[in-house]
Coordinates of C-alpha atoms in Angstrom, one line a residue:
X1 CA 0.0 0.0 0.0
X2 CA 1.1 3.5 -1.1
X3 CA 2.1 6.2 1.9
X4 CA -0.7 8.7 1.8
X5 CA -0.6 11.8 4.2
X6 CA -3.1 14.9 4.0
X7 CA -3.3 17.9 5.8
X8 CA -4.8 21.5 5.7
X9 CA -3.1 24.1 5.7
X10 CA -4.2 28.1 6.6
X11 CA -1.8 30.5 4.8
X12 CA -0.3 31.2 1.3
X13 CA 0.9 28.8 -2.0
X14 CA 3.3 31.1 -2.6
X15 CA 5.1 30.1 0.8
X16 CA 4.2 26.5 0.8
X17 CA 5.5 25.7 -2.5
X18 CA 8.9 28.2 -1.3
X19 CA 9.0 25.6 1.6
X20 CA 9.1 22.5 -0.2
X21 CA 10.7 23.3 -3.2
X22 CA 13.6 25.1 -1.7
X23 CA 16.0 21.8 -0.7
X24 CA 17.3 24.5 2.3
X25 CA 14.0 25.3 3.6
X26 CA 12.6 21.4 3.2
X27 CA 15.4 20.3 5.4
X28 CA 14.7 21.7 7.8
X29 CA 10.9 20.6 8.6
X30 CA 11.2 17.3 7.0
X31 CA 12.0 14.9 9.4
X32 CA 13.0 12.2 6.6
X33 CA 15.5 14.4 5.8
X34 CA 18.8 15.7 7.2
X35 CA 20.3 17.1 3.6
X36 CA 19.1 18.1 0.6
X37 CA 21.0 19.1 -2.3
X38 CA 19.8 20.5 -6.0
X39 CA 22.7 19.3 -8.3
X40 CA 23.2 22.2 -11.4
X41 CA 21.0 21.3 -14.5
X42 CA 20.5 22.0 -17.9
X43 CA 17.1 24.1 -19.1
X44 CA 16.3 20.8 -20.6
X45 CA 17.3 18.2 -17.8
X46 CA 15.0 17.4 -14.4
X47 CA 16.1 18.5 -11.4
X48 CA 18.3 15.9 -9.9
X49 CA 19.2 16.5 -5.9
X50 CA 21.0 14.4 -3.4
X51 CA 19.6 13.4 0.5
X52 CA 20.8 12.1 3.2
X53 CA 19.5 10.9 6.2
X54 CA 21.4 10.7 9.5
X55 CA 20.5 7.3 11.7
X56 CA 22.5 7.7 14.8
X57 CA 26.0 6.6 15.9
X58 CA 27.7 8.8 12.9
X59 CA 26.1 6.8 10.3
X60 CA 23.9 8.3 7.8
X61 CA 21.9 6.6 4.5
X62 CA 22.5 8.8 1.2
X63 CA 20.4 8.9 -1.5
X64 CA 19.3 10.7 -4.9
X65 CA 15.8 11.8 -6.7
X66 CA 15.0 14.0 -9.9
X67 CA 12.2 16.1 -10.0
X68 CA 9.9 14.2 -13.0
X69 CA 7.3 16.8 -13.4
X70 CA 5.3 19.8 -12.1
X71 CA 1.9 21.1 -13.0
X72 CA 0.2 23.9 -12.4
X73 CA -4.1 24.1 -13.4
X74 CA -6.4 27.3 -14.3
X75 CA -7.9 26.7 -10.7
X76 CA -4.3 27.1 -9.2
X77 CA -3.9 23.7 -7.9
X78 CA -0.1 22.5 -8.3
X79 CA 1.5 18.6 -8.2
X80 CA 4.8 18.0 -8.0
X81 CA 6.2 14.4 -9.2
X82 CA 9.2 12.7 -8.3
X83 CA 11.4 9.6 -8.2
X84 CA 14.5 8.6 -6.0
X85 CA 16.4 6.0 -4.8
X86 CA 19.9 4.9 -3.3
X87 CA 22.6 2.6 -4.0
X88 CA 23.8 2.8 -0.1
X89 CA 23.6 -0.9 1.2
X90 CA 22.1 0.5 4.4
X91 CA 19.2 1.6 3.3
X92 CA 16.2 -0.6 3.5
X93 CA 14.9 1.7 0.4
X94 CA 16.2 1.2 -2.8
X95 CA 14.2 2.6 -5.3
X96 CA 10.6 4.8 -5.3
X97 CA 8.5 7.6 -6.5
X98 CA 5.9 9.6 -5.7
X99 CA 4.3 13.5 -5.4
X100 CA 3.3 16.4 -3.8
X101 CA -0.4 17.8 -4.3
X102 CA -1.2 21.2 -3.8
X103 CA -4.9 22.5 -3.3
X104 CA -6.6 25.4 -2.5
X105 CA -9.7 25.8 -1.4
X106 CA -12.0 28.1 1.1
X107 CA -10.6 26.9 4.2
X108 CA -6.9 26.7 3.1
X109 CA -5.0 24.5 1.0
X110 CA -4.8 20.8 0.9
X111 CA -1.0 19.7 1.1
X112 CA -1.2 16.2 -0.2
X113 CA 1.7 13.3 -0.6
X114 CA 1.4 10.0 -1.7
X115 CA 5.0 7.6 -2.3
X116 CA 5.6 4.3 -2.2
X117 CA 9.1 2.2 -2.6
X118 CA 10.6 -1.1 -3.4
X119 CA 12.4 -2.6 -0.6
X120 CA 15.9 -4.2 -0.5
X121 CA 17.4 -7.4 1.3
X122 CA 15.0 -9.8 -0.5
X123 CA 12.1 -11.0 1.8
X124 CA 13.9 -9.7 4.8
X125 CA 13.3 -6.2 3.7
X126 CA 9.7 -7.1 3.1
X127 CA 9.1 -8.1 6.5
X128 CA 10.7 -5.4 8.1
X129 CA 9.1 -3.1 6.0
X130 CA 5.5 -4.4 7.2
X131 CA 6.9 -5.1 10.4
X132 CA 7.9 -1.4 11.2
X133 CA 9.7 0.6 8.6
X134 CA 6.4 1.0 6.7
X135 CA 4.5 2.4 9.5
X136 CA 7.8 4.7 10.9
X137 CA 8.1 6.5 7.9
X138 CA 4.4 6.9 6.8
X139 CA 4.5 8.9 10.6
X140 CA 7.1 10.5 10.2
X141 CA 5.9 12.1 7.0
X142 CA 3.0 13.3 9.0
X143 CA 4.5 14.6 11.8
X144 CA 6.8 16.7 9.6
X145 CA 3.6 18.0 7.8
X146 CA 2.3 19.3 10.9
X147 CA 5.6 20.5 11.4
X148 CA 5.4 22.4 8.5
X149 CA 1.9 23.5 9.1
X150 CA 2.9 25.6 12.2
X151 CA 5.4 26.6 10.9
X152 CA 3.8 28.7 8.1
X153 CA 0.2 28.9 10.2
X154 CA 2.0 30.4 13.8
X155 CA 5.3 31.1 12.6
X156 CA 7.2 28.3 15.2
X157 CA 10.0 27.5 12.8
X158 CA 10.5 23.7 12.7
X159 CA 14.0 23.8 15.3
X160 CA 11.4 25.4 18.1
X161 CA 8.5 22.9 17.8
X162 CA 11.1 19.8 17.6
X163 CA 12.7 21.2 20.9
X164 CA 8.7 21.2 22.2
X165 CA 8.2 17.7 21.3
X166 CA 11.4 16.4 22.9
X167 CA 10.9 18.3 26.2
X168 CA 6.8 16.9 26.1
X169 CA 7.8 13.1 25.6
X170 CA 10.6 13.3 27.7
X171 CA 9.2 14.9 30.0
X172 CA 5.6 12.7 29.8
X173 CA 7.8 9.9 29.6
X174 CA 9.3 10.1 32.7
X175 CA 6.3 10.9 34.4
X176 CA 5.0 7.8 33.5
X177 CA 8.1 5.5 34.6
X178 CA 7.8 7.2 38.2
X179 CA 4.1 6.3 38.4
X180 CA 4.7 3.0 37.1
X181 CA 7.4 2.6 39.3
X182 CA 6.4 3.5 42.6
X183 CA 3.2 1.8 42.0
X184 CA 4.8 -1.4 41.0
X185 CA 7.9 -1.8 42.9
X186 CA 7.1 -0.7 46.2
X187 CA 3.6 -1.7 46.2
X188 CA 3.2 -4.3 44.7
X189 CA 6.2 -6.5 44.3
X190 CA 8.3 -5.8 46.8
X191 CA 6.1 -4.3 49.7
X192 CA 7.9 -2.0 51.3
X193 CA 7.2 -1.6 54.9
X194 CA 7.9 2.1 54.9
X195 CA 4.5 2.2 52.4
X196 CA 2.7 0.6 54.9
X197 CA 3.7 2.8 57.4
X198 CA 3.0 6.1 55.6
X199 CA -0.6 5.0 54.8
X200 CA -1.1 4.1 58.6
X201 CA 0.0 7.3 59.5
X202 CA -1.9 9.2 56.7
X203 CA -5.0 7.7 58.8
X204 CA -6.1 4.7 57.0
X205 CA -6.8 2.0 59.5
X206 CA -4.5 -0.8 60.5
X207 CA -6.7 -3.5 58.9
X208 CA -7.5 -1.7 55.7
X209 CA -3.4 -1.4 55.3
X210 CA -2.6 -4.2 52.9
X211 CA -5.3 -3.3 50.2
X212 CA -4.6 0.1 50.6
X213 CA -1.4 -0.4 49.5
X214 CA -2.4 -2.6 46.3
X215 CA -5.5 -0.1 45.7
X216 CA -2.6 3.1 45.4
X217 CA -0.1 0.6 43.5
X218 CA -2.7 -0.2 41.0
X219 CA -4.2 2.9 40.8
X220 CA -0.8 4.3 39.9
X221 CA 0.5 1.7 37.3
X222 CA -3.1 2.5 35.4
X223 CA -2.1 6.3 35.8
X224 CA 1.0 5.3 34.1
X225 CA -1.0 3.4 31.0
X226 CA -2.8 6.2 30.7
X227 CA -0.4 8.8 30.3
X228 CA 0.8 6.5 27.3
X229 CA -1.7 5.3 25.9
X230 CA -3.9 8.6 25.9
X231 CA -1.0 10.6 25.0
X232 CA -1.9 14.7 24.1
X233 CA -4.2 14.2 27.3
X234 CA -3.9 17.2 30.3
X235 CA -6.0 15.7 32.8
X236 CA -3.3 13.0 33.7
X237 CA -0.3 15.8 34.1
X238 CA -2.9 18.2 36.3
X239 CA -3.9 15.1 38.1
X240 CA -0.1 14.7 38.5
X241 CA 0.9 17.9 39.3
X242 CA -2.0 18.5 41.8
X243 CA -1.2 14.5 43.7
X244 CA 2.4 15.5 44.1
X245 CA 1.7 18.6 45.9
X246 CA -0.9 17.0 47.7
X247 CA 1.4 14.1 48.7
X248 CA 4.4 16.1 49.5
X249 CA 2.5 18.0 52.0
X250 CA 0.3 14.8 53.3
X251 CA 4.0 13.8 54.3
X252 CA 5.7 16.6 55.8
X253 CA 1.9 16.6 58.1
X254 CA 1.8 13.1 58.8
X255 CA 5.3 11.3 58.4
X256 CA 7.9 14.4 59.1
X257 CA 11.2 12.0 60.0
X258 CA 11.0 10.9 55.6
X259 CA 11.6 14.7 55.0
X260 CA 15.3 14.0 55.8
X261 CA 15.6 10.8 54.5
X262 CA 18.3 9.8 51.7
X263 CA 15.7 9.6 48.9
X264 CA 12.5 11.3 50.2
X265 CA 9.3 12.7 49.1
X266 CA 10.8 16.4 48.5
X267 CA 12.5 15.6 45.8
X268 CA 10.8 12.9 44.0
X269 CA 7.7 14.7 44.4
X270 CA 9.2 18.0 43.5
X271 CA 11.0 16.4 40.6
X272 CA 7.7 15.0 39.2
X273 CA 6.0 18.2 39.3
X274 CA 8.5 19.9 37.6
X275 CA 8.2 17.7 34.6
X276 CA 4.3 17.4 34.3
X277 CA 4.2 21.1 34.2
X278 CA 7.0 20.7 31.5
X279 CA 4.7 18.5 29.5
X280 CA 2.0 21.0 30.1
X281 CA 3.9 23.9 29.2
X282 CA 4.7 22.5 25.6
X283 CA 1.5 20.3 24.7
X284 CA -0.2 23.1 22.6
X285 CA 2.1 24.4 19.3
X286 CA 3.3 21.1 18.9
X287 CA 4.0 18.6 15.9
X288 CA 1.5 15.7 15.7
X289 CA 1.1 13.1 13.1
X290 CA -2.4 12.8 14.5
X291 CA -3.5 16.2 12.9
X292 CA -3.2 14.6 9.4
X293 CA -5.4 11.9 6.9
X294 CA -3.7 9.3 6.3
X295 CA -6.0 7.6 3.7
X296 CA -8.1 9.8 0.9
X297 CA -11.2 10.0 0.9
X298 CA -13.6 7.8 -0.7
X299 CA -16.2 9.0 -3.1

């Protein structure tokens, strides 16, 4: 199946096309991308270019692509064709082609891509290509569309809302592995006495101790799920911020002498609210592959 990515976009062709077409200014918001180079070209030749895509550790896939064709209508609606492909044994992709739509309409214009590729490796390449790849770089392609889109729509240049996204799904992240942590470790595997003795002294009663402890240790694993599974949610980083404060002071009330211990509420409480109101800080203005179509629609 063909990559197929849509989105609407609120602002001028003039500037999208200048954005996409310009190998400088594509770079830079196209997250499948880390160089793009126009070779020189005859008046009568296609546009030939060069990419490259860095993967980590100093390595980095090269490839190439020509511009096939571009088309412009009387209602002002532009496509864009290409083809590519790469002789570099590391890339999974060896040859492809596809375009770029353009559409205006009332409401903005529709930026539209659809690509597909032949893999390499054999069967191997097939299967990781339905196993992963396939999916990674359809999202990718989305998420640098949004990208894009606020970009030209709010003026965030592509460096800004990447450094947003990190600092959310770090931050979000690690919310999430200190809620599925103290929930699971503490509570419910290893069942630390000094739990037991915090919930005592927070006023539950000595009978009700044992699945009072479970009750928080589930209840805070699930708060970890959800903060995953339901990820541009708020309520779970409020929630957080507001149980952390909550907690921190339930301590210092109730169990003082952990105030001073080596690894004690202050901080990991502190710590935690720090990075929810991160995550809250930079959820709005920020890339999503969720804000795009990924199939057309059906007439």
């Amino acid at each position: 199946m063909s990559i197929y990515v849509e989105i609407l976009i609120h602002g001028q062709m003039d500037e999208l096309w200048e954005k996409t077409q310009d190998p400088k200014l594509h770079q830079r918001w196209d997250l499948r991308f880390s160089e793009i180079d126009y070779l020189p070209r005859q008046p009568d030749q296609p546009q030939r270019f060069l990419y490259a895509t860095r993967i980590g550790g100093g390595l980095r896939i090269e490839g190439a692509g020509e511009s096939v064709g571009k088309h412009e209508t009387d209602t002002g609606q532009r496509t864009s064709a290409l083809e590519f492909w790469s002789e570099d044994k590391k890339s999974l992709i060896e040859i492809g082609s596809g375009y770029w739509k353009y559409v205006p309409g009332e409401n903005g214009i529709q930026f539209i891509t659809s690509y597909d590729y032949r893999t390499r490796f054999g069967m191997l390449g097939k299967v990781i290509d339905t196993l992963g790849f396939r999916w990674l770089i359809g999202w990718a392609t989305a998420w640098s569309f949004d990208r894009l889109r606020l970009w030209i729509e709010s003026g965030i240049s592509p460096e800004h809302s990447r450094d947003r996204f990190l600092i959310y799904s770090l931050s979000r992240l690690t919310v999430a592995l200190v809620w599925f942590y103290q929930g699971a470790v503490p509570k419910l595997l290893y069942r630390s006495p000094d739990e037991l003795k915090m919930i005592g002294e927070a006023g539950i009663p000595s009978g009700n101790l044992l699945l009072a402890r479970s009750l928080f240790g589930w209840t805070e694993v699930g708060l970890a799920l959800i903060l995953l599974l339901f990820w541009r949610a708020r309520w779970p980083l409020w929630f957080t911020l507001a149980a952390m404060m909550l907690a921190g002071l339930g301590v210092a009330l109730n169990s003082p002498e952990y105030l001073a211990a080596a690894f004690n509420p202050v901080t990991l409480n502190l710590s935690v609210a720090v990075l929810a109101g991160l995550a809250l800080l930079t959820s709005t203005h920020m890339p999503t592959a969720s804000n795009c179509r990924r199939k057309p629609l059906t007439t």
